[in-house]
PDB file of C-alpha atoms in Angstrom:
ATOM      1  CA  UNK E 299    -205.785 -85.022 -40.491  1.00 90.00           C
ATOM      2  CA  UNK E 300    -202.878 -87.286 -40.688  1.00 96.00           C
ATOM      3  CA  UNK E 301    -201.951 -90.381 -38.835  1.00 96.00           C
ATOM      4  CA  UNK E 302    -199.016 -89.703 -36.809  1.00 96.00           C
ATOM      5  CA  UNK E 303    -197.118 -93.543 -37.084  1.00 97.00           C
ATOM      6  CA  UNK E 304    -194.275 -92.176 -35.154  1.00 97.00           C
ATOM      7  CA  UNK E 305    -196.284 -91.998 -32.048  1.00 94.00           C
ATOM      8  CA  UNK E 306    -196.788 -95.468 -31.937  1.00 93.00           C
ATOM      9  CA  UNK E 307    -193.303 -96.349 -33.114  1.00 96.00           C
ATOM     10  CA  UNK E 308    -190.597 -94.247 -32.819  1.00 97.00           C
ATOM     11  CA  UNK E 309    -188.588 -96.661 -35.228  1.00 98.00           C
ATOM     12  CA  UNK E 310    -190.405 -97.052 -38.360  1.00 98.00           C
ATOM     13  CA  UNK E 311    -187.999 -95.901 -40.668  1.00 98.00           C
ATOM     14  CA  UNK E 312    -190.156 -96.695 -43.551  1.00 97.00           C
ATOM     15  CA  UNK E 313    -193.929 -97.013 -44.769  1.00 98.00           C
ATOM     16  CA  UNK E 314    -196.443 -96.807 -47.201  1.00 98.00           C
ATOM     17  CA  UNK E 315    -199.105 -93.507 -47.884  1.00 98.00           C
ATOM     18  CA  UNK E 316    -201.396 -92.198 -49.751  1.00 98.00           C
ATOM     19  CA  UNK E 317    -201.052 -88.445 -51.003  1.00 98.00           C
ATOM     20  CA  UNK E 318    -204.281 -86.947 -49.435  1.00 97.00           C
ATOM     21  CA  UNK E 319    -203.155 -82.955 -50.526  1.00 96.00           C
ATOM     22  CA  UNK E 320    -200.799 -80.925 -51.932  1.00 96.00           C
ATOM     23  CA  UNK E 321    -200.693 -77.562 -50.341  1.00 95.00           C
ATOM     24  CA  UNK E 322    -200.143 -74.286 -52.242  1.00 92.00           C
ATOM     25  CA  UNK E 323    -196.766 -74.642 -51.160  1.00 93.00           C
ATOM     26  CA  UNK E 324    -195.825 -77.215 -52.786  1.00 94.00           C
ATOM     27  CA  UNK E 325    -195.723 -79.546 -49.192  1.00 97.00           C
ATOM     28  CA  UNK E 326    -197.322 -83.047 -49.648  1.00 98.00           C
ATOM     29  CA  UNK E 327    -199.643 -84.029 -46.935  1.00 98.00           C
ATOM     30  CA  UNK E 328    -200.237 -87.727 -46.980  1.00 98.00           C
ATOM     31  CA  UNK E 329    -202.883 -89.649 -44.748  1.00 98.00           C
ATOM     32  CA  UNK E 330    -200.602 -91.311 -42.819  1.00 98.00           C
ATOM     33  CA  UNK E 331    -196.293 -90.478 -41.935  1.00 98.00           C
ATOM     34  CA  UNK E 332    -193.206 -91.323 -39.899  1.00 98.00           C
ATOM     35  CA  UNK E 333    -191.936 -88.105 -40.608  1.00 98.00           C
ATOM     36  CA  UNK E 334    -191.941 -86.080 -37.316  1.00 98.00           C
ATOM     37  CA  UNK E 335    -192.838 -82.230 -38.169  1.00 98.00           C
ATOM     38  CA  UNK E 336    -190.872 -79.581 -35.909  1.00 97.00           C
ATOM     39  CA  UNK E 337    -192.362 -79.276 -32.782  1.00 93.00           C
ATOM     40  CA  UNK E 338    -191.296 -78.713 -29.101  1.00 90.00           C
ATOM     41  CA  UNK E 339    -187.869 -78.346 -29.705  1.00 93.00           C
ATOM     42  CA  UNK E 340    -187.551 -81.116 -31.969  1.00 96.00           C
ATOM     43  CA  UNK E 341    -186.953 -80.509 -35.796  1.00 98.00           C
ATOM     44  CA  UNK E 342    -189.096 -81.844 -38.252  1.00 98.00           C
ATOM     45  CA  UNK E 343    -187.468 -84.991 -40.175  1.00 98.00           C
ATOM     46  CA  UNK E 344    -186.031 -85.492 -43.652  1.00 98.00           C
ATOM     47  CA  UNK E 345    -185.895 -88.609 -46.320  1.00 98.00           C
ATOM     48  CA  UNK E 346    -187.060 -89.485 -49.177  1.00 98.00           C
ATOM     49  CA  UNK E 347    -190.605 -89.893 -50.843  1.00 98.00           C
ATOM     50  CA  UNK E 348    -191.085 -92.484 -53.993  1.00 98.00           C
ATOM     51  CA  UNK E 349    -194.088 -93.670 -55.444  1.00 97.00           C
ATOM     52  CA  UNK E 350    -194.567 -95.283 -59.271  1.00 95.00           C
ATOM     53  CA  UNK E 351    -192.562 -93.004 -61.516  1.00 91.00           C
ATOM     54  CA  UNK E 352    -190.894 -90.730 -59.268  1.00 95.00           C
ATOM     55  CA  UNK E 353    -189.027 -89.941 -56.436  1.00 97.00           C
ATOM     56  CA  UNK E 354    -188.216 -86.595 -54.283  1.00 97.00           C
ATOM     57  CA  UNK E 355    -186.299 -85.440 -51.457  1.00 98.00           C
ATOM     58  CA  UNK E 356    -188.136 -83.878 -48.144  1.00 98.00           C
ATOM     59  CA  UNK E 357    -186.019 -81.228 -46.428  1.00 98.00           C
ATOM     60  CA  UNK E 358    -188.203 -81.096 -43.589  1.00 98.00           C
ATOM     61  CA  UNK E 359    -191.388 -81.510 -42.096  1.00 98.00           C
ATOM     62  CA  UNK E 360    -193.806 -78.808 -40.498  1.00 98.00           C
ATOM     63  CA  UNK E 361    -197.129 -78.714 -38.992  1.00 96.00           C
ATOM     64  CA  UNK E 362    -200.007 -77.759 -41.312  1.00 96.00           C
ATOM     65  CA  UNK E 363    -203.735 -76.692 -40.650  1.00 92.00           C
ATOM     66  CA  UNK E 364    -206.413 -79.073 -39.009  1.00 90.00           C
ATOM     67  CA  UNK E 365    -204.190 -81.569 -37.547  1.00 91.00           C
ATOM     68  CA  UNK E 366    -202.592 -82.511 -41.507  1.00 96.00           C
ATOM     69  CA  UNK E 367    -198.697 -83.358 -41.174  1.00 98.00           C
ATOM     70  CA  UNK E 368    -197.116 -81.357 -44.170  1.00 98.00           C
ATOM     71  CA  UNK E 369    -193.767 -83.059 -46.173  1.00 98.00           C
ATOM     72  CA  UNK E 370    -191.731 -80.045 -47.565  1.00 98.00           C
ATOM     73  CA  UNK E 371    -189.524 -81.313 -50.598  1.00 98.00           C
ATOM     74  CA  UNK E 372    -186.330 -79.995 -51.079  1.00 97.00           C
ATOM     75  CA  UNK E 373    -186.485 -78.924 -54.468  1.00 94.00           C
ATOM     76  CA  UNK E 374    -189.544 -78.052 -56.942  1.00 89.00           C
ATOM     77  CA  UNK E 375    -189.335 -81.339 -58.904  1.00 91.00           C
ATOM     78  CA  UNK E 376    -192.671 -83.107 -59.710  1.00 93.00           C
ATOM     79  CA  UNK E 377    -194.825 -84.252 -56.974  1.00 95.00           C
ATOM     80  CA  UNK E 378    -197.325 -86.877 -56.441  1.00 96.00           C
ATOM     81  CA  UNK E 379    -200.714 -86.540 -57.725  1.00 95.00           C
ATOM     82  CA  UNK E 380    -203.584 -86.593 -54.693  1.00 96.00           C
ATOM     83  CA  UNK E 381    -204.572 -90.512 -54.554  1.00 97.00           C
ATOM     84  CA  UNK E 382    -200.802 -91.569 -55.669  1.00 97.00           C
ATOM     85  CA  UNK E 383    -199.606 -94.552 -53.181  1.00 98.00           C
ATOM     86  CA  UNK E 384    -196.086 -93.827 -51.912  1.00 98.00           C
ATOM     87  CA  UNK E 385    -193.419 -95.232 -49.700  1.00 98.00           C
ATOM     88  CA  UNK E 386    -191.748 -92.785 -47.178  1.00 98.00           C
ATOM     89  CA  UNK E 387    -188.582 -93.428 -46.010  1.00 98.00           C
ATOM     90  CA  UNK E 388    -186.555 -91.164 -43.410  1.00 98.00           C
ATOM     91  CA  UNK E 389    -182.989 -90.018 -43.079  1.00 98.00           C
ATOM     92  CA  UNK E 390    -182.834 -92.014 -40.064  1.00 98.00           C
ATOM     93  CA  UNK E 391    -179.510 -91.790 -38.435  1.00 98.00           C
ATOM     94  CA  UNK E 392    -180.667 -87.942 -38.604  1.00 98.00           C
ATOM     95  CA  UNK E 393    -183.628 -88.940 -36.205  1.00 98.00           C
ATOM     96  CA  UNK E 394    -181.943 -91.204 -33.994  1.00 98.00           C
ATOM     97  CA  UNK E 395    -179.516 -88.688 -33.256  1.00 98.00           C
ATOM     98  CA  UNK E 396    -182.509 -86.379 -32.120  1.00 98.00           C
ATOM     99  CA  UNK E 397    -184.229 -89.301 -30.367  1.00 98.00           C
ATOM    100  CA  UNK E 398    -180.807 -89.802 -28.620  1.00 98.00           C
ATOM    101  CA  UNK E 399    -180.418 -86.206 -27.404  1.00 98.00           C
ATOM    102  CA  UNK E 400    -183.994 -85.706 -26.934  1.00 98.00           C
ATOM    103  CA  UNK E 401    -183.954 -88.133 -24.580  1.00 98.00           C
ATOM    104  CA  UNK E 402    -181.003 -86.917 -22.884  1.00 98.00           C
ATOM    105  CA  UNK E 403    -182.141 -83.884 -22.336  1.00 98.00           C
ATOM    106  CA  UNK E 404    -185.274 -85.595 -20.387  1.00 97.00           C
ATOM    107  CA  UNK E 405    -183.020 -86.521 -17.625  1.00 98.00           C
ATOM    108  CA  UNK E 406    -181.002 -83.459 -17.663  1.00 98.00           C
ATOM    109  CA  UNK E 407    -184.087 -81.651 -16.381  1.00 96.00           C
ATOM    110  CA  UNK E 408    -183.710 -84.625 -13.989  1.00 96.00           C
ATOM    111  CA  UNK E 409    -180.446 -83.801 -13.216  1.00 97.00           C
ATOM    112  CA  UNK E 410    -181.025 -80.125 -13.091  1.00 96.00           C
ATOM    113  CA  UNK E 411    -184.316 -80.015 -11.267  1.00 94.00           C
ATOM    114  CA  UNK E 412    -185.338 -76.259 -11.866  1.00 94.00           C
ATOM    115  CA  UNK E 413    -188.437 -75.255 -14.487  1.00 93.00           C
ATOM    116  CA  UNK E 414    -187.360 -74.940 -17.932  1.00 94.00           C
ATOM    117  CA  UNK E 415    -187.795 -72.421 -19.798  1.00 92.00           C
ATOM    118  CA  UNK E 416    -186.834 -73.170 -23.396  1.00 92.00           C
ATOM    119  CA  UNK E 417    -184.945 -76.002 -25.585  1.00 95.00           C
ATOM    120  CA  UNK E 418    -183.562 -76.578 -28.969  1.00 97.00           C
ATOM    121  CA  UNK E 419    -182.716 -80.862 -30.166  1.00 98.00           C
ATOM    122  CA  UNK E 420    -180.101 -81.062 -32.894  1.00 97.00           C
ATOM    123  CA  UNK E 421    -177.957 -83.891 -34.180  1.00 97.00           C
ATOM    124  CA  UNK E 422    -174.882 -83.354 -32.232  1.00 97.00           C
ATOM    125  CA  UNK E 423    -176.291 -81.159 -29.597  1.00 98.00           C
ATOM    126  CA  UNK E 424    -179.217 -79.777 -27.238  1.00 98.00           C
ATOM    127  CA  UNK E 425    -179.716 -77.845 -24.987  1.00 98.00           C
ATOM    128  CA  UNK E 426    -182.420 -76.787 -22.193  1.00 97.00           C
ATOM    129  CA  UNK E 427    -183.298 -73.189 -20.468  1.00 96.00           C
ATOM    130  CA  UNK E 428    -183.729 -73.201 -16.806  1.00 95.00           C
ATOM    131  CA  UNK E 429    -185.021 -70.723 -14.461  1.00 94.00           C
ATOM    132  CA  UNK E 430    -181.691 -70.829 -12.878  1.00 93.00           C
ATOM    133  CA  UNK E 431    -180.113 -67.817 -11.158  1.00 89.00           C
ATOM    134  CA  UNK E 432    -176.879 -68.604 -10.466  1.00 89.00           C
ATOM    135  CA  UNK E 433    -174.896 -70.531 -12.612  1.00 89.00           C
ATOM    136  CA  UNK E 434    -173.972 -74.694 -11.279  1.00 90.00           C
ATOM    137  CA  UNK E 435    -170.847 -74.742  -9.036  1.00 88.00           C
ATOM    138  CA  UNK E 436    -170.022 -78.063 -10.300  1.00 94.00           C
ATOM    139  CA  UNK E 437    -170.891 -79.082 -13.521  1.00 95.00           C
ATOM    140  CA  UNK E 438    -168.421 -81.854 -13.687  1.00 96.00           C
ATOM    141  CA  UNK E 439    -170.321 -83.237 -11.401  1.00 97.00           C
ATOM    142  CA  UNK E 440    -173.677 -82.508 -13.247  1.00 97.00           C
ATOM    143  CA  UNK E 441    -172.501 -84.912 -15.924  1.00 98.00           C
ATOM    144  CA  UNK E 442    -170.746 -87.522 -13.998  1.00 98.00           C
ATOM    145  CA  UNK E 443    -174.826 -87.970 -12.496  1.00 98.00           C
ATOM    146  CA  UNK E 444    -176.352 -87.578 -16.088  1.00 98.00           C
ATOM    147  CA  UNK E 445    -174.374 -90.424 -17.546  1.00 98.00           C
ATOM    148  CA  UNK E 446    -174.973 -92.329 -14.198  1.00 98.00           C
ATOM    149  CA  UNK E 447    -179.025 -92.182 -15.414  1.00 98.00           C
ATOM    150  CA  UNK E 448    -177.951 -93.112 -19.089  1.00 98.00           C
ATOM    151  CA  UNK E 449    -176.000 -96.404 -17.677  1.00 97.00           C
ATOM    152  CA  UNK E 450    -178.878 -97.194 -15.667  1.00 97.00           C
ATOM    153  CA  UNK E 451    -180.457 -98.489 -19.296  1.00 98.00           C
ATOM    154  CA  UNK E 452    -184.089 -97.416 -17.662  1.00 98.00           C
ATOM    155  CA  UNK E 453    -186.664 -98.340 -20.789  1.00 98.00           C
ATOM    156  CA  UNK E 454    -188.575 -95.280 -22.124  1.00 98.00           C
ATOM    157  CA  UNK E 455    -192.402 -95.999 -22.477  1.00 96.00           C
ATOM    158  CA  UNK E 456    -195.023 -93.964 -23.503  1.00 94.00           C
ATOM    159  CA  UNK E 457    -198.642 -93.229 -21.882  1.00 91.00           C
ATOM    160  CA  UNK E 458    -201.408 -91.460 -22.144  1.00 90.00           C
ATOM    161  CA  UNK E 459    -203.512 -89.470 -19.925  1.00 84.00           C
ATOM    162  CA  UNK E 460    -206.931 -87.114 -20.137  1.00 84.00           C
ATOM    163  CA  UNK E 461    -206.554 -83.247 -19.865  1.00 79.00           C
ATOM    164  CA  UNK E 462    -208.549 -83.775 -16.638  1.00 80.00           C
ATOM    165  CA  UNK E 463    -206.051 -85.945 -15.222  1.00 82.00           C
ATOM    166  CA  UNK E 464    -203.334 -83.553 -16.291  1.00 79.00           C
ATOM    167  CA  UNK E 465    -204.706 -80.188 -14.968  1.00 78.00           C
ATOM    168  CA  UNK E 466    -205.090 -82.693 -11.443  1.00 79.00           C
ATOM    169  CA  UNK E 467    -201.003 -83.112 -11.751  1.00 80.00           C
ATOM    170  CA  UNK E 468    -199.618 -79.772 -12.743  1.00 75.00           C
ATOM    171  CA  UNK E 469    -196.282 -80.908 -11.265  1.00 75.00           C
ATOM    172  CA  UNK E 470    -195.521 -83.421 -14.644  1.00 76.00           C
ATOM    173  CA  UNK E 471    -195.360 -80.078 -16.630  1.00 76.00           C
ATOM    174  CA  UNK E 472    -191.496 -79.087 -16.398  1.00 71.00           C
ATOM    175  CA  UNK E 473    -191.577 -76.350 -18.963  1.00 70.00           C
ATOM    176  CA  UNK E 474    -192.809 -72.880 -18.721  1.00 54.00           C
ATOM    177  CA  UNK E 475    -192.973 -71.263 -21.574  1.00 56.00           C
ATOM    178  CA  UNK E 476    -194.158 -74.141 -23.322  1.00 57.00           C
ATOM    179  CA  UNK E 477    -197.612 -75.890 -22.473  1.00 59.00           C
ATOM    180  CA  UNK E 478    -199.073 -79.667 -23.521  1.00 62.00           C
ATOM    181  CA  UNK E 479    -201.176 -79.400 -26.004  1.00 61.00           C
ATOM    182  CA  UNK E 480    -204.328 -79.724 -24.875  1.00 53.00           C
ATOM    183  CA  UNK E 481    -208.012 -80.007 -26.356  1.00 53.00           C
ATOM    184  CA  UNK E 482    -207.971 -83.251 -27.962  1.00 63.00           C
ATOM    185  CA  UNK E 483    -209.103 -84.876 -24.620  1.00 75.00           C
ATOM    186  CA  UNK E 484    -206.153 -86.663 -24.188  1.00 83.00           C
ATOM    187  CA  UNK E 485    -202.037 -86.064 -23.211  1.00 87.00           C
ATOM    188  CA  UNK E 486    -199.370 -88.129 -24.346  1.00 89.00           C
ATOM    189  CA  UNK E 487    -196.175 -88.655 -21.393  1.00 92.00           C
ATOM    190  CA  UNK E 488    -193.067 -90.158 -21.463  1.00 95.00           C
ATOM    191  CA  UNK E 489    -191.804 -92.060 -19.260  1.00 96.00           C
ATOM    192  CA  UNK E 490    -188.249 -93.161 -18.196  1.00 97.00           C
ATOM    193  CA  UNK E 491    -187.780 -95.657 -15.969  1.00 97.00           C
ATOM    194  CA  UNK E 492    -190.643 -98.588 -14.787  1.00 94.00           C
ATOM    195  CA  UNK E 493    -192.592 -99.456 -11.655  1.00 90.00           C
ATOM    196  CA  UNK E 494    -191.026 -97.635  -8.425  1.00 89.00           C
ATOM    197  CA  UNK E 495    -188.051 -96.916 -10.362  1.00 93.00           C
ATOM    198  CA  UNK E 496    -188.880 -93.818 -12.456  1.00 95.00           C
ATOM    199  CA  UNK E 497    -186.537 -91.509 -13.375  1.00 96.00           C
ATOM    200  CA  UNK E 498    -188.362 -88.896 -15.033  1.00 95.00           C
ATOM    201  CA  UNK E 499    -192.202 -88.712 -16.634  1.00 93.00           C
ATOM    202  CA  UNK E 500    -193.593 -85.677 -18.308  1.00 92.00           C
ATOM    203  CA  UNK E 501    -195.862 -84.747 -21.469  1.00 91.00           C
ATOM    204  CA  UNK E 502    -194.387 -84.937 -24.783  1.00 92.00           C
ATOM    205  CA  UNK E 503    -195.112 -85.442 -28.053  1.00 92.00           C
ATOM    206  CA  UNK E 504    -191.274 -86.129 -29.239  1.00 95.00           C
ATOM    207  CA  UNK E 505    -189.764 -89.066 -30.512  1.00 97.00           C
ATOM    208  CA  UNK E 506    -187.392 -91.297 -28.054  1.00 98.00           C
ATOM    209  CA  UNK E 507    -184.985 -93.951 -28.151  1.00 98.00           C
ATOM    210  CA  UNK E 508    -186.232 -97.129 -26.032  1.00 98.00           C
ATOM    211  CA  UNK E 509    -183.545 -97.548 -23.861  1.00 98.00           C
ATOM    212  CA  UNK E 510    -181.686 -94.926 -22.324  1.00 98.00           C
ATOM    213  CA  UNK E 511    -178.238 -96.798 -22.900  1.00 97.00           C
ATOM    214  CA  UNK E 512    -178.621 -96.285 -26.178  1.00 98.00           C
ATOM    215  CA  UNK E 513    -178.109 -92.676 -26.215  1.00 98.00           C
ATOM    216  CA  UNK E 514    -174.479 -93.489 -25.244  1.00 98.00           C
ATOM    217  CA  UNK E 515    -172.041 -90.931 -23.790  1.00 98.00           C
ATOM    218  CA  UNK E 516    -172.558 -87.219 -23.295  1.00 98.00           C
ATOM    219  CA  UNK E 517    -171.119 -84.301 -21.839  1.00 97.00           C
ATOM    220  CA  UNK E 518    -171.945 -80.769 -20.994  1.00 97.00           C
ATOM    221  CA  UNK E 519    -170.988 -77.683 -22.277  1.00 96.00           C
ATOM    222  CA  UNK E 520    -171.135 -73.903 -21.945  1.00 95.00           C
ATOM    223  CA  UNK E 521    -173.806 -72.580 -19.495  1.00 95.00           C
ATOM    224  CA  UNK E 522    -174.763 -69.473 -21.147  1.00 95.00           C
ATOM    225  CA  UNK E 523    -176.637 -66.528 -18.925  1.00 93.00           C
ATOM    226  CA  UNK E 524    -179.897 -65.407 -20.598  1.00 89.00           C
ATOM    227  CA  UNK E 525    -181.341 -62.962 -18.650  1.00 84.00           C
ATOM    228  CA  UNK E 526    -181.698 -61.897 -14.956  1.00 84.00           C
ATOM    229  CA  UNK E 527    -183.254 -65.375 -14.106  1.00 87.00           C
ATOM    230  CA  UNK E 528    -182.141 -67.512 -16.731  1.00 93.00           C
ATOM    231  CA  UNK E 529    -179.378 -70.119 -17.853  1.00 95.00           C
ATOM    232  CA  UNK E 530    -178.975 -72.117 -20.867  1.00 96.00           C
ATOM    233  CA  UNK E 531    -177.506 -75.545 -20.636  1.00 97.00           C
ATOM    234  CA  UNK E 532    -175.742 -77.286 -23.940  1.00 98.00           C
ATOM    235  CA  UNK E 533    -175.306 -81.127 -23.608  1.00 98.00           C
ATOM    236  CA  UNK E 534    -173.439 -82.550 -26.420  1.00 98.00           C
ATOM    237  CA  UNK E 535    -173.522 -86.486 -27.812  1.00 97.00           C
ATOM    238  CA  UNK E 536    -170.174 -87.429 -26.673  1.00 92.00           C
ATOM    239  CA  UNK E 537    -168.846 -89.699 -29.566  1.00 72.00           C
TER     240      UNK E 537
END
């Protein structure tokens, strides 16, 4: 299993390892990473690994078997042997982009306060599903509110909770198609916001920026029907 640092810290952008496996793949599992694998909308991160001797580029970063984090070079160069130390270091204006819309798109299902059905992060852009019938009548006014919530600067914390507590507040689950996961006797949430002022808390296992001023301007975009019930929502980083 590896250590998930990013967790924790959303803003390591480098750290040391240890190469614990290399899978038949060619992916390089180490016991401990920054790199986020893809996940809940979220792509899985890129960089660079380097260790004594060598150095190789990670496309991406996926989810292997028993709880192991797996590194996915982008090319088959030479790897580093199981035991080798390493340092890690991501692509990280690539990440904060996605912690920027990730977050974003937290409080537009604040903004938009109907289950969701689906999402997809990117660098520029994200958008959300909702079990929406009928399209917004005034979008305009959908983002005027959503950038009202960014300039409110509310701090973005993280939590944790037990499943039991969890299956006793089924109303912090926004998404529908996707669940928590669950089983590991505990539930990570985010929250935005502090004390009485919360704007939005739900499970996620994402990364985040810490403030939500940082994610700066945005604006929306086409509102796409997808299906009978269904409407799909693009928010774009604005600058």
């Amino acid at each position: 299993m590896t250590k998930p640092l990013f967790l924790d810290d959303a803003y390591l952008r480098d750290a040391r390892g240890e190469v614990f496996a290399v899978t038949d793949e060619g992916g390089i599992v180490l016991d401990q990473t920054i790199f986020y694998p893809t996940g809940g909308g979220q792509p899985g991160d890129s960089g660079t690994l380097s260790w004594q001797g060598g150095q190789i580029e990670i496309a991406t970063t996926v989810k292997g078997d028993r709880g192991a984090i797996v590194l996915v070079p982008a090319e088959p160069n030479p790897l580093p042997p199981v035991g080798a130390q390493v340092t890690q270091t991501l692509d990280w204006e690539r990440r904060h982009r996605h912690m920027r819309v990730h977050t974003a798109l937290h409080l537009l299902s604040v903004v938009i306060p109907l289950p969701v059905t689906g999402g997809s992060i990117g660098t520029e852009k994200g958008r959300l599903d909702f079990n929406m019938p009928e399209a917004p009548a005034d979008k305009a006014a959908l983002e005027a509110t959503l950038n009202r919530l960014i300039d409110c600067d509310f701090p973005v914390s993280m939590d944790w909770i037990t499943d039991d507590e969890l299956d006793a507040n089924p109303g912090l689950v926004k998404t529908m198609s996707v669940q928590p996961p669950k089983g590991a006797g505990r539930v990570r949430l985010v929250r935005i916001g502090e004390g009485d002022d919360v704007a939005d808390l739900q499970p996620c296992g994402g990364t985040h920026v810490r403030r939500t001023s940082e994610i700066g301007r945005v604006r929306l975009g086409k509102v796409e029907k997808k299906g009978k019930q269904n409407r799909r929502v693009y928010m774009h980083l604005d600058g």
